[in-house]
Coordinates of C-alpha atoms in Angstrom, one line a residue:
M1 CA -7.0 28.1 16.7
D2 CA -8.0 31.2 18.7
P3 CA -7.0 30.5 22.4
T4 CA -10.0 32.4 23.6
K5 CA -12.1 29.9 22.0
A6 CA -10.2 26.7 23.1
S7 CA -11.4 24.6 25.9
I8 CA -8.9 22.4 27.8
L9 CA -9.7 19.6 30.3
V10 CA -7.1 19.1 32.9
V11 CA -7.4 15.7 34.9
D12 CA -4.9 15.4 37.8
D13 CA -5.4 14.1 41.3
E14 CA -3.1 16.8 42.7
R15 CA -4.9 20.1 43.4
N16 CA -1.8 22.2 43.2
I17 CA -1.0 20.8 39.8
R18 CA -4.6 21.6 38.6
R19 CA -4.4 25.0 40.1
T20 CA -0.9 25.7 38.4
L21 CA -2.1 24.6 35.1
R22 CA -5.3 26.7 35.4
M23 CA -3.4 29.8 36.1
V24 CA -0.9 29.2 33.3
L25 CA -3.4 28.4 30.7
E26 CA -6.1 31.0 31.7
A27 CA -3.5 33.7 31.6
E28 CA -3.1 32.8 27.9
G29 CA -6.8 33.0 27.2
Y30 CA -7.8 29.3 27.3
A31 CA -10.9 28.0 29.1
V32 CA -10.0 25.5 31.6
L33 CA -12.2 22.6 33.0
E34 CA -10.9 20.4 35.8
A35 CA -11.4 16.9 37.0
E36 CA -9.5 15.1 40.0
S37 CA -10.1 11.6 38.6
A38 CA -10.4 9.7 35.3
E39 CA -14.1 9.0 36.2
Q40 CA -14.8 12.7 36.6
G41 CA -13.0 13.4 33.5
L42 CA -15.1 11.1 31.5
E43 CA -18.2 12.7 32.8
V44 CA -16.9 16.2 31.6
L45 CA -16.1 14.7 28.1
Q46 CA -19.6 13.2 27.8
S47 CA -21.3 16.6 28.6
E48 CA -18.9 19.3 27.4
P49 CA -17.2 20.1 24.1
V50 CA -13.5 20.0 24.7
D51 CA -10.7 21.0 22.4
L52 CA -7.7 19.4 24.4
G53 CA -7.1 17.1 27.1
V54 CA -4.2 17.1 29.6
F55 CA -4.2 13.9 31.6
D56 CA -1.9 12.6 34.4
I57 CA -1.0 9.1 33.9
R58 CA -1.1 8.1 37.6
L59 CA -4.6 8.5 38.8
P60 CA -6.6 6.8 41.6
G61 CA -9.0 4.2 40.2
M62 CA -8.8 4.3 36.3
D63 CA -5.4 5.4 35.1
G64 CA -4.6 8.1 32.8
L65 CA -3.7 5.8 29.9
T66 CA -7.1 4.1 30.0
L67 CA -8.8 7.6 30.2
L68 CA -6.7 8.5 27.1
S69 CA -8.2 5.5 25.2
R70 CA -11.7 6.1 26.4
A71 CA -11.4 9.7 25.5
R72 CA -10.2 9.0 22.0
E73 CA -13.2 6.5 21.7
L74 CA -15.6 9.6 22.5
W75 CA -13.7 12.0 20.4
R76 CA -11.6 10.6 17.7
D77 CA -9.9 13.8 16.8
L78 CA -9.3 15.0 20.3
P79 CA -5.6 15.8 21.0
V80 CA -4.4 14.6 24.5
I81 CA -1.2 15.6 26.4
M82 CA -0.1 13.2 29.1
I83 CA 1.8 14.3 32.3
S84 CA 3.5 12.4 35.1
G85 CA 6.1 12.8 37.8
H86 CA 7.1 9.1 37.7
A87 CA 6.7 7.9 34.2
D88 CA 9.2 5.6 32.4
T89 CA 9.9 5.1 28.7
S90 CA 7.3 2.4 28.3
D91 CA 4.6 4.7 29.6
V92 CA 5.6 7.3 27.0
V93 CA 5.5 4.6 24.1
D94 CA 2.2 3.3 25.4
A95 CA 0.7 6.8 25.5
V96 CA 1.9 7.6 22.0
K97 CA 0.5 4.3 20.7
R98 CA -2.9 5.2 22.2
G99 CA -2.9 8.6 20.4
A100 CA -1.3 11.0 22.7
T101 CA 0.0 14.1 20.9
D102 CA 2.8 15.0 23.5
F103 CA 4.1 14.2 27.0
F104 CA 5.7 16.2 29.7
S105 CA 7.0 15.5 33.3
K106 CA 6.4 17.1 36.7
P107 CA 7.3 19.6 38.0
V108 CA 5.2 21.6 35.6
D109 CA 7.3 24.1 33.5
R110 CA 5.3 27.0 32.3
D111 CA 7.0 27.5 28.9
R112 CA 7.0 23.8 28.2
V113 CA 3.3 23.5 29.0
L114 CA 2.4 26.4 26.6
V115 CA 4.6 25.2 23.8
S116 CA 3.0 21.7 24.1
V117 CA -0.5 23.1 24.2
R118 CA 0.0 25.5 21.3
N119 CA 1.5 22.9 19.2
A120 CA -1.3 20.3 19.9
L121 CA -4.0 22.9 19.0
S122 CA -2.1 24.2 16.0
R123 CA -1.6 20.7 14.7
R124 CA -5.3 19.8 15.1
D125 CA -6.3 23.1 13.4
L126 CA -3.8 22.6 10.5
E127 CA -4.9 19.0 9.9
G128 CA -8.4 20.1 9.4
K129 CA -7.4 23.0 7.0
V130 CA -5.1 20.7 5.0
Q131 CA -8.0 18.1 4.6
A132 CA -10.4 20.8 3.5
L133 CA -7.9 22.5 1.2
S134 CA -6.8 19.3 -0.4
A135 CA -10.3 18.3 -1.1
R136 CA -11.1 21.8 -2.4
E137 CA -8.0 22.3 -4.6
R138 CA -8.1 18.8 -6.0
R139 CA -11.4 19.4 -7.7
F140 CA -12.1 23.1 -7.9
S141 CA -9.7 24.0 -10.8
D142 CA -10.8 21.0 -12.7
D143 CA -14.5 21.8 -13.2
M144 CA -15.0 25.6 -12.7
L145 CA -13.0 26.3 -15.9
G146 CA -14.7 27.9 -18.9
E147 CA -15.2 31.4 -20.3
S148 CA -18.7 31.0 -21.6
P149 CA -21.1 33.8 -20.6
A150 CA -22.9 31.4 -18.1
M151 CA -19.7 30.4 -16.2
R152 CA -18.6 34.1 -16.3
K153 CA -21.8 35.1 -14.8
L154 CA -21.6 32.3 -12.1
R155 CA -18.2 33.3 -11.1
E156 CA -19.3 36.9 -10.9
D157 CA -22.3 35.9 -8.7
I158 CA -20.0 33.9 -6.5
G159 CA -17.6 36.8 -6.0
K160 CA -20.7 39.0 -4.8
V161 CA -22.2 36.5 -2.4
A162 CA -19.0 34.9 -0.9
P163 CA -17.8 37.6 1.3
T164 CA -21.2 38.2 2.9
S165 CA -22.9 36.0 5.5
G166 CA -26.0 35.2 3.1
R167 CA -27.2 31.7 2.8
V168 CA -26.6 30.1 -0.7
L169 CA -28.9 27.6 -2.5
V170 CA -27.0 26.0 -5.4
L171 CA -29.2 24.6 -8.2
G172 CA -28.3 22.5 -11.0
E173 CA -28.4 19.0 -12.6
S174 CA -26.5 16.1 -11.4
G175 CA -23.0 16.3 -12.5
T176 CA -22.6 20.1 -13.1
G177 CA -20.3 20.8 -10.1
K178 CA -22.6 22.1 -7.4
E179 CA -20.1 21.0 -4.7
L180 CA -17.3 22.9 -6.3
V181 CA -19.4 26.1 -6.4
A182 CA -20.1 25.7 -2.6
A183 CA -16.5 25.1 -2.0
E184 CA -15.5 28.2 -4.1
V185 CA -18.1 30.3 -2.0
H186 CA -16.3 29.1 1.2
R187 CA -12.8 29.8 -0.2
Q188 CA -13.7 33.4 -1.0
S189 CA -15.6 33.9 2.2
R190 CA -14.3 35.3 5.6
R191 CA -14.6 31.7 6.8
A192 CA -12.1 30.5 4.5
D193 CA -9.7 29.4 7.4
G194 CA -12.5 27.4 8.9
P195 CA -13.6 23.9 8.1
F196 CA -15.6 23.2 4.9
V197 CA -17.8 20.2 5.7
K198 CA -20.0 18.2 3.2
V199 CA -23.0 16.1 4.0
N200 CA -24.6 14.3 1.2
C201 CA -28.2 14.1 2.4
A202 CA -29.2 11.5 -0.2
A203 CA -26.4 9.2 0.7
I204 CA -27.3 8.8 4.4
P205 CA -30.2 6.6 5.6
S206 CA -33.2 8.7 6.8
E207 CA -32.9 7.0 10.3
L208 CA -29.3 8.3 10.6
I209 CA -29.3 11.8 9.0
E210 CA -30.1 13.4 12.4
S211 CA -27.2 11.7 14.1
E212 CA -25.0 12.7 11.3
L213 CA -26.0 16.3 11.4
F214 CA -26.3 16.9 15.2
G215 CA -24.4 14.1 16.8
H216 CA -25.5 11.5 19.4
E217 CA -24.8 10.5 22.9
K218 CA -23.5 7.1 23.8
G219 CA -26.4 4.6 23.9
S220 CA -29.0 7.0 22.4
F221 CA -29.8 4.3 19.9
S222 CA -28.6 0.8 18.9
G223 CA -25.1 0.9 17.6
A224 CA -24.2 4.2 19.3
A225 CA -21.3 2.9 21.2
A226 CA -19.6 6.2 21.9
R227 CA -20.6 9.9 21.8
R228 CA -20.2 11.4 18.3
R229 CA -20.0 15.0 17.2
G230 CA -22.4 15.9 14.5
Q231 CA -21.3 17.8 11.4
F232 CA -22.8 21.0 12.6
E233 CA -20.4 20.9 15.4
V234 CA -17.5 19.9 13.1
A235 CA -18.2 22.8 10.9
H236 CA -18.1 25.2 13.8
G237 CA -16.4 28.4 12.5
G238 CA -16.7 27.4 8.9
T239 CA -19.2 26.2 6.3
L240 CA -21.5 23.4 6.2
F241 CA -22.5 22.2 2.7
L242 CA -25.7 20.2 2.6
D243 CA -25.7 18.5 -0.6
E244 CA -29.0 17.2 -2.2
I245 CA -31.0 18.7 0.6
G246 CA -34.1 18.0 -1.3
D247 CA -33.8 14.4 -0.4
M248 CA -33.8 15.0 3.4
G249 CA -36.8 13.9 5.5
L250 CA -39.3 16.2 7.1
S251 CA -38.1 15.4 10.6
A252 CA -34.5 16.3 10.0
Q253 CA -35.7 19.4 7.9
A254 CA -37.4 20.7 11.1
K255 CA -34.3 20.3 13.2
V256 CA -32.2 22.0 10.5
L257 CA -34.7 25.0 10.5
R258 CA -34.4 25.2 14.4
A259 CA -30.5 25.3 14.0
L260 CA -30.8 28.1 11.4
Q261 CA -33.2 30.1 13.5
T262 CA -31.5 29.9 16.9
G263 CA -28.0 28.9 16.1
E264 CA -28.3 25.9 18.6
V265 CA -28.2 22.3 18.0
V266 CA -29.0 19.2 20.2
R267 CA -27.5 15.8 19.9
V268 CA -29.6 12.8 19.6
G269 CA -30.3 11.4 23.0
S270 CA -29.6 14.6 24.8
E271 CA -31.7 17.5 26.0
K272 CA -28.9 20.1 26.3
A273 CA -28.4 22.6 23.3
F274 CA -25.3 24.3 22.5
T275 CA -24.5 27.1 20.1
V276 CA -22.6 26.6 16.8
D277 CA -21.3 29.3 14.4
V278 CA -21.9 27.7 10.9
R279 CA -22.7 29.2 7.5
I280 CA -25.1 27.0 5.5
I281 CA -24.8 26.3 1.8
A282 CA -27.3 23.9 0.5
A283 CA -27.7 22.2 -3.1
T284 CA -30.1 20.3 -4.9
N285 CA -31.0 19.0 -8.4
K286 CA -34.7 19.1 -7.5
D287 CA -37.3 22.0 -8.0
L288 CA -37.7 22.8 -4.3
E289 CA -40.7 24.9 -5.2
E290 CA -42.4 21.9 -6.7
E291 CA -41.4 19.8 -3.6
V292 CA -43.0 22.5 -1.3
R293 CA -46.2 22.2 -3.3
N294 CA -46.1 18.5 -3.0
G295 CA -45.5 18.6 0.8
T296 CA -42.2 16.9 0.9
F297 CA -40.2 20.1 1.6
R298 CA -40.9 22.7 4.3
E299 CA -41.8 26.1 2.8
D300 CA -40.2 27.9 5.9
L301 CA -36.9 26.0 5.4
F302 CA -36.9 26.7 1.6
F303 CA -37.2 30.5 2.2
R304 CA -34.5 30.3 5.0
L305 CA -32.1 28.7 2.5
N306 CA -33.0 30.4 -0.7
V307 CA -31.4 33.8 0.2
V308 CA -29.2 33.8 -2.8
P309 CA -29.7 31.2 -5.5
L310 CA -26.7 30.1 -7.8
T311 CA -27.6 28.1 -10.8
V312 CA -24.8 26.0 -12.2
P313 CA -25.5 25.7 -16.1
P314 CA -25.6 22.2 -17.8
L315 CA -22.7 21.4 -20.0
R316 CA -24.9 21.4 -23.1
D317 CA -25.6 25.1 -22.5
R318 CA -21.9 25.9 -22.6
L319 CA -20.5 23.5 -25.2
D320 CA -17.7 26.1 -26.1
D321 CA -16.2 25.3 -22.7
V322 CA -15.8 21.6 -23.6
P323 CA -12.3 21.9 -25.3
V324 CA -10.7 23.6 -22.4
L325 CA -12.4 21.2 -19.8
A326 CA -11.3 18.2 -21.9
E327 CA -7.9 19.4 -22.2
R328 CA -7.6 19.6 -18.4
F329 CA -9.1 16.2 -17.9
F330 CA -6.7 14.6 -20.4
Q331 CA -3.9 16.1 -18.3
L332 CA -5.4 14.8 -15.1
A333 CA -6.1 11.5 -16.4
T334 CA -2.5 11.0 -17.7
R335 CA -1.0 12.0 -14.3
E336 CA -3.4 9.9 -12.1
N337 CA -2.8 6.8 -14.2
G338 CA 1.0 7.1 -14.5
L339 CA 1.0 7.6 -18.3
R340 CA 3.0 10.0 -20.5
P341 CA 1.2 12.9 -21.9
K342 CA -0.5 12.2 -25.4
P343 CA -1.1 14.6 -28.2
V344 CA -4.7 15.1 -29.0
D345 CA -6.0 15.7 -32.5
P346 CA -8.3 18.7 -33.0
A347 CA -11.1 16.4 -34.5
V348 CA -11.5 15.0 -31.0
Y349 CA -12.5 18.4 -29.4
D350 CA -14.9 19.0 -32.3
R351 CA -16.5 15.7 -31.7
L352 CA -16.7 16.1 -28.0
R353 CA -18.3 19.7 -28.6
Q354 CA -21.2 18.1 -30.6
H355 CA -22.4 15.8 -27.7
R356 CA -25.2 16.9 -25.4
W357 CA -23.7 15.5 -22.2
P358 CA -26.5 14.4 -20.2
G359 CA -24.1 13.6 -17.5
N360 CA -22.6 17.0 -17.5
V361 CA -19.1 17.7 -16.5
R362 CA -18.7 14.5 -14.7
E363 CA -19.5 12.5 -17.9
L364 CA -16.9 14.4 -19.8
R365 CA -14.2 13.7 -17.2
N366 CA -15.0 10.1 -17.3
V367 CA -14.9 9.9 -21.2
C368 CA -11.7 11.7 -21.3
E369 CA -10.1 9.3 -18.7
R370 CA -11.4 6.3 -20.8
M371 CA -9.7 7.8 -24.0
V372 CA -6.5 8.4 -22.3
I373 CA -6.3 4.8 -21.1
M374 CA -7.5 3.1 -24.2
S375 CA -5.8 5.1 -26.7
G376 CA -2.3 4.6 -28.5
E377 CA 0.5 7.0 -28.8
R378 CA -2.0 9.9 -29.5
I379 CA -5.7 10.4 -28.9
T380 CA -7.7 10.5 -32.1
A381 CA -11.3 10.8 -33.2
A382 CA -11.3 7.0 -33.3
D383 CA -10.8 6.9 -29.6
V384 CA -14.0 8.8 -28.9
P385 CA -16.7 6.4 -27.6
E386 CA -19.5 5.5 -30.0
T387 CA -22.1 6.9 -27.5
V388 CA -20.4 10.4 -27.8
G389 CA -21.5 12.1 -31.0
P390 CA -23.3 15.0 -32.7
R391 CA -25.9 16.3 -30.4
A392 CA -29.3 15.7 -31.5
A393 CA -31.2 19.0 -32.5
P394 CA -34.1 19.8 -30.5
P395 CA -37.5 18.8 -32.3
P396 CA -38.7 22.0 -34.0
P397 CA -42.1 23.2 -32.9
P398 CA -44.9 21.6 -34.9
G399 CA -45.9 23.9 -37.6
S400 CA -43.0 26.0 -37.4
A401 CA -42.3 25.3 -41.1
D402 CA -45.8 24.7 -42.2
L403 CA -48.6 26.5 -40.6
S404 CA -51.3 25.0 -42.7
R405 CA -51.9 22.4 -40.2
Y406 CA -53.6 25.0 -38.0
G407 CA -56.1 25.8 -40.6
E408 CA -58.1 29.1 -41.0
V409 CA -57.8 30.6 -37.3
P410 CA -57.6 34.1 -36.0
L411 CA -54.1 35.4 -35.4
K412 CA -54.4 35.5 -31.6
E413 CA -55.5 31.7 -31.6
L414 CA -52.7 30.8 -33.9
R415 CA -50.2 32.5 -31.4
D416 CA -51.7 30.4 -28.6
L417 CA -51.6 27.1 -30.7
V418 CA -47.9 27.7 -31.7
E419 CA -47.0 28.8 -28.1
R420 CA -48.7 25.5 -26.8
D421 CA -46.7 23.4 -29.2
Y422 CA -43.5 25.1 -28.5
I423 CA -43.8 24.8 -24.8
L424 CA -44.8 21.2 -25.1
S425 CA -41.7 20.5 -27.4
R426 CA -39.3 22.0 -24.8
L427 CA -41.1 20.0 -22.0
E428 CA -40.6 16.8 -23.8
E429 CA -37.0 17.5 -24.8
H430 CA -36.2 18.0 -20.9
D431 CA -38.2 15.0 -20.1
W432 CA -40.7 17.3 -18.2
N433 CA -38.1 18.5 -15.8
I434 CA -39.8 21.9 -15.0
T435 CA -36.7 23.7 -13.8
Q436 CA -34.8 22.8 -17.2
A437 CA -37.7 23.6 -19.4
A438 CA -38.2 26.9 -17.9
Q439 CA -34.5 27.7 -18.3
A440 CA -34.6 26.7 -21.9
L441 CA -37.7 28.9 -22.4
G442 CA -36.3 31.8 -20.5
V443 CA -39.3 32.1 -18.2
E444 CA -39.7 31.6 -14.5
R445 CA -40.8 28.0 -13.2
T446 CA -44.1 29.7 -11.8
N447 CA -44.8 31.2 -15.2
L448 CA -44.3 27.8 -16.9
H449 CA -46.7 26.2 -14.5
K450 CA -49.3 28.7 -15.4
K451 CA -48.8 28.1 -19.1
I452 CA -49.0 24.4 -18.6
K453 CA -52.3 24.7 -16.8
Q454 CA -53.6 27.4 -19.4
H455 CA -52.8 25.1 -22.4
G456 CA -54.0 22.0 -20.6
L457 CA -50.7 20.1 -21.3
S458 CA -49.8 16.8 -19.9
R459 CA -47.0 14.2 -20.6
A460 CA -49.0 12.5 -23.3
G461 CA -49.7 16.0 -25.0
R462 CA -53.5 15.7 -24.2
A463 CA -55.6 17.8 -22.0
P464 CA -55.7 16.4 -18.4
P465 CA -59.0 15.9 -16.5
R466 CA -59.9 18.8 -14.3
E467 CA -58.8 17.0 -11.2
E468 CA -55.5 16.0 -12.5
V469 CA -52.6 17.5 -10.5
E470 CA -49.7 19.4 -12.2
P471 CA -47.3 17.2 -14.2
D472 CA -44.3 15.8 -12.1
E473 CA -40.7 16.3 -12.9
G474 CA -39.2 13.0 -14.2
G475 CA -35.6 12.4 -15.0
E476 CA -34.2 14.2 -12.0
G477 CA -31.1 11.9 -12.1
N478 CA -29.0 10.5 -9.2
A479 CA -28.4 12.7 -6.0
E480 CA -25.0 13.6 -6.7
G481 CA -23.7 17.1 -7.2

């Protein structure tokens, strides 16, 4: 942690001790806040973000050990150093049990204080990095494998945008690995040493999403027993990944937009704004342009987020990557389940490569783990689940083999009829998911919408009444990246 950005709260009833600690700490670039009682210290903790607490054990009124416990209730990850001139072993043990990071005695020794403070801040910083790195490394190498043109292009695009400050919108079906793309953008960014914080907007109830993102004050709503930092604040100096942002309610969208515009957030139950330095990466399996048209997603927020879109290809569009992914998943499954490595028959990879994988990479990983667990000494084609088989070829456009069904029509009209049937077949193949159908056709979504209107297409394949709205997108899948 950069000392010039670390804020330290010193709570001691002796003015000389507070003055000495302030001089020592400010000389090293720390920002120092003071309180002469535990009660004053709690007021500071309830109103100011603090990186470290230095509390005296013996205080008038509430003692320092009680303050330590209350502070840890407010800020669960707050490191606290205890000091005293009359402490015994039981005090030290009690302080450690309550979560104290370190302990030193009076009179204050400058070098001892600085070593303790640096260690406490470094430990907190390191723990955050280890957690973020562990989560990143645990999954990144698993799912971002592949040498298909689509994956090479995706990695190339990540390499371009990651070092910049541009906001990224990751698009793709459920199970394709959108979170891994976001984590890789963070890893290659200038914020790689900062936290990578994920919020699954679809997994949090709408009434709690604002508290999760921006934090809340104690008593701001039923169940708010203590102040809580929001994920914007937790991600300060790093990256905040808003997964499945298409499921976020309009109220929370408005506050996210304000945070993007001003760089400030306000906790629920507070009127005080404070600045955060966060890079936003958002992801969704929905067509946000369609959501904007439907009035369920703010257009201004969409434009703020959609600076650099990255599309993660579905596994069916890169089937040549299946063998290398499966090999990796077999290795992981044997290790995670405490089994010995098993040889795999080549026919297994051939069979896996023929499946369409509607659940994408996540489905492949689950199938591979099942085969590892249920197979014998080696993995054979007989171990491949019956539900995994040759992919069904997309239905050919009606009339592609026999144009006589169109009768005697001018060439231009024939072209329109064939185009209509071909677009309809792709829409039905992708269950009327506009984004996926547009990708299969190689056109922009807006152009596909125009073609749907032009040809009067609907789910049933019949011309809709004039007042009918554009077809919706079914089969979006669960909100999980």
